[in-house]
């Protein structure tokens, strides 16, 4: 029984590390991919737009590098007996307060994110704040990389006993944008994004759904008790 508990603890920690690495890196790489494509397409005709894209790539790359350095530092500092969930802080604590900055970075990649706040905003437990932010981040990443949409809507609702999240896009409008080729209709590249979101919500005893909308596009919803 002791060996089984130890094995489960190691597996849980490996999954936690995998989720954090995926969520923190996938968004930034998606933005960099789109911006580099934009720069390549207009480098000869629109030097100012190329300069803006390259500046966005540099900024996003620096932020991602710093986050990876913090993760690796936390992992190296962890003692062997700490291989349990929550033993090491793998990344800077993300929170719902970071959503406006996320929307700003996403706009640089050609997707405008409209954020709506409902209810009375208040501080939530750190694990709720982090999971809520990561769910929004991953959902927006999927819009940038896979939907072909130029806009998406993020709604965060504060309720007396929890917080709700909804991320909706209307699908490919056929317009796209510089460096934004029309992607596959698959909602997620590897499938790990949706899986990671489901795991986060499940660990917090919340509710999660994701799927295509009858009128077009994709919707992700989650409710986290707090």
CSV table of C-alpha atoms in Angstrom, one decimal, residues 27-171:
chain,number,residue,atom,x,y,z
A,27,UNK,CA,0.0,30.0,-25.6
A,28,UNK,CA,3.2,31.8,-26.1
A,29,UNK,CA,4.4,29.5,-28.8
A,30,UNK,CA,1.0,30.0,-30.6
A,31,UNK,CA,1.4,33.7,-30.5
A,32,UNK,CA,5.0,33.5,-31.7
A,33,UNK,CA,4.0,31.2,-34.6
A,34,UNK,CA,1.3,33.6,-35.8
A,35,UNK,CA,3.5,36.7,-35.5
A,36,UNK,CA,6.4,35.1,-37.3
A,37,UNK,CA,4.0,34.1,-40.1
A,38,UNK,CA,2.7,37.7,-40.3
A,39,UNK,CA,6.2,39.1,-40.5
A,40,UNK,CA,7.2,36.7,-43.2
A,41,UNK,CA,4.2,37.6,-45.4
A,42,UNK,CA,4.6,41.4,-45.2
A,43,UNK,CA,8.4,41.8,-44.8
A,44,UNK,CA,8.8,43.3,-48.3
A,45,UNK,CA,5.7,45.4,-48.4
A,46,UNK,CA,4.9,46.6,-44.9
A,47,UNK,CA,8.1,47.2,-42.9
A,48,UNK,CA,6.3,48.9,-40.0
A,49,UNK,CA,3.9,45.9,-39.6
A,50,UNK,CA,6.9,43.6,-39.8
A,51,UNK,CA,8.7,45.6,-37.1
A,52,UNK,CA,5.6,45.4,-34.8
A,53,UNK,CA,5.4,41.6,-35.3
A,54,UNK,CA,9.1,41.2,-34.5
A,55,UNK,CA,8.7,43.3,-31.4
A,56,UNK,CA,5.8,41.1,-30.3
A,57,UNK,CA,7.9,38.0,-30.9
A,58,UNK,CA,10.8,39.4,-28.8
A,59,UNK,CA,8.5,40.4,-25.9
A,60,UNK,CA,6.6,37.1,-25.9
A,61,UNK,CA,9.8,35.1,-26.1
A,62,UNK,CA,11.4,36.9,-23.2
A,63,UNK,CA,8.3,36.4,-21.0
A,64,UNK,CA,8.2,32.7,-21.9
A,65,UNK,CA,12.0,32.3,-21.2
A,66,UNK,CA,11.6,33.9,-17.8
A,67,UNK,CA,8.6,31.7,-16.9
A,68,UNK,CA,10.6,28.5,-17.9
A,69,UNK,CA,13.6,29.6,-15.9
A,70,UNK,CA,11.3,30.1,-12.8
A,71,UNK,CA,9.8,26.6,-13.4
A,72,UNK,CA,13.2,24.9,-13.7
A,73,UNK,CA,14.5,26.8,-10.7
A,74,UNK,CA,11.5,25.6,-8.6
A,75,UNK,CA,12.0,22.0,-9.8
A,76,UNK,CA,15.7,22.1,-8.9
A,77,UNK,CA,15.0,23.5,-5.4
A,78,UNK,CA,12.4,20.8,-4.7
A,79,UNK,CA,13.7,18.1,-2.2
A,80,UNK,CA,13.2,14.4,-3.1
A,81,UNK,CA,10.6,14.0,-0.4
A,82,UNK,CA,8.6,16.9,-1.9
A,83,UNK,CA,7.3,14.9,-4.8
A,84,UNK,CA,3.7,15.6,-3.9
A,85,UNK,CA,1.1,18.0,-5.4
A,86,UNK,CA,1.9,21.5,-4.3
A,87,UNK,CA,5.4,20.7,-3.3
A,88,UNK,CA,7.0,23.3,-5.6
A,89,UNK,CA,5.6,26.4,-7.2
A,90,UNK,CA,6.3,25.7,-10.8
A,91,UNK,CA,5.4,29.1,-12.2
A,92,UNK,CA,4.6,32.6,-11.2
A,93,UNK,CA,1.1,32.6,-9.7
A,94,UNK,CA,-1.3,33.4,-12.5
A,95,UNK,CA,-4.6,34.9,-11.6
A,96,UNK,CA,-7.7,36.4,-13.2
A,97,UNK,CA,-6.0,39.8,-12.8
A,98,UNK,CA,-3.7,38.7,-15.7
A,99,UNK,CA,-6.6,38.3,-18.2
A,100,UNK,CA,-6.4,41.9,-19.5
A,101,UNK,CA,-2.6,41.4,-20.3
A,102,UNK,CA,-3.5,38.1,-21.9
A,103,UNK,CA,-6.0,39.8,-24.1
A,104,UNK,CA,-3.5,42.5,-25.1
A,105,UNK,CA,-0.9,39.9,-26.2
A,106,UNK,CA,-3.5,38.0,-28.1
A,107,UNK,CA,-4.5,41.1,-30.0
A,108,UNK,CA,-1.0,41.3,-31.3
A,109,UNK,CA,-1.5,38.0,-32.9
A,110,UNK,CA,-4.6,39.2,-34.8
A,111,UNK,CA,-7.4,38.0,-32.5
A,112,UNK,CA,-9.3,40.6,-30.4
A,113,UNK,CA,-10.5,39.3,-27.1
A,114,UNK,CA,-13.5,41.0,-25.5
A,115,UNK,CA,-13.5,40.5,-21.8
A,116,UNK,CA,-16.7,40.9,-19.7
A,117,UNK,CA,-16.8,40.8,-15.9
A,118,UNK,CA,-20.0,39.9,-14.1
A,119,UNK,CA,-20.8,40.0,-10.4
A,120,UNK,CA,-18.7,41.6,-7.6
A,121,UNK,CA,-15.0,40.9,-8.2
A,122,UNK,CA,-13.2,39.5,-5.2
A,123,UNK,CA,-10.0,37.6,-4.4
A,124,UNK,CA,-10.3,33.9,-4.8
A,125,UNK,CA,-8.2,31.0,-3.4
A,126,UNK,CA,-4.9,30.8,-5.2
A,127,UNK,CA,-5.6,27.4,-6.8
A,128,UNK,CA,-8.9,28.7,-8.1
A,129,UNK,CA,-7.3,31.9,-9.5
A,130,UNK,CA,-4.6,29.9,-11.2
A,131,UNK,CA,-6.9,27.3,-12.7
A,132,UNK,CA,-9.4,29.9,-13.9
A,133,UNK,CA,-6.6,31.9,-15.7
A,134,UNK,CA,-5.1,28.8,-17.2
A,135,UNK,CA,-8.5,27.7,-18.6
A,136,UNK,CA,-9.0,31.1,-20.2
A,137,UNK,CA,-5.4,31.1,-21.5
A,138,UNK,CA,-5.7,27.7,-23.1
A,139,UNK,CA,-9.1,28.4,-24.6
A,140,UNK,CA,-7.8,31.6,-26.2
A,141,UNK,CA,-4.7,29.8,-27.4
A,142,UNK,CA,-7.0,27.4,-29.3
A,143,UNK,CA,-8.9,30.2,-30.9
A,144,UNK,CA,-5.6,31.8,-32.1
A,145,UNK,CA,-4.1,28.5,-33.4
A,146,UNK,CA,-7.1,26.6,-34.7
A,147,UNK,CA,-10.3,28.5,-35.2
A,148,UNK,CA,-9.5,31.1,-37.8
A,149,UNK,CA,-11.7,33.6,-35.9
A,150,UNK,CA,-10.6,37.2,-35.6
A,151,UNK,CA,-12.5,37.8,-32.3
A,152,UNK,CA,-13.5,35.8,-29.2
A,153,UNK,CA,-15.4,36.6,-26.1
A,154,UNK,CA,-14.4,35.8,-22.5
A,155,UNK,CA,-16.9,36.1,-19.7
A,156,UNK,CA,-15.9,35.8,-16.0
A,157,UNK,CA,-18.8,35.6,-13.6
A,158,UNK,CA,-18.4,35.9,-9.8
A,159,UNK,CA,-21.1,34.0,-7.9
A,160,UNK,CA,-21.6,33.7,-4.1
A,161,UNK,CA,-20.2,30.2,-4.1
A,162,UNK,CA,-17.8,30.1,-7.1
A,163,UNK,CA,-16.7,31.6,-10.4
A,164,UNK,CA,-17.9,30.8,-13.9
A,165,UNK,CA,-15.9,31.0,-17.1
A,166,UNK,CA,-17.0,31.1,-20.7
A,167,UNK,CA,-14.9,31.5,-23.8
A,168,UNK,CA,-16.7,31.7,-27.2
A,169,UNK,CA,-15.6,32.2,-30.7
A,170,UNK,CA,-17.7,32.4,-33.9
A,171,UNK,CA,-15.4,30.3,-36.0
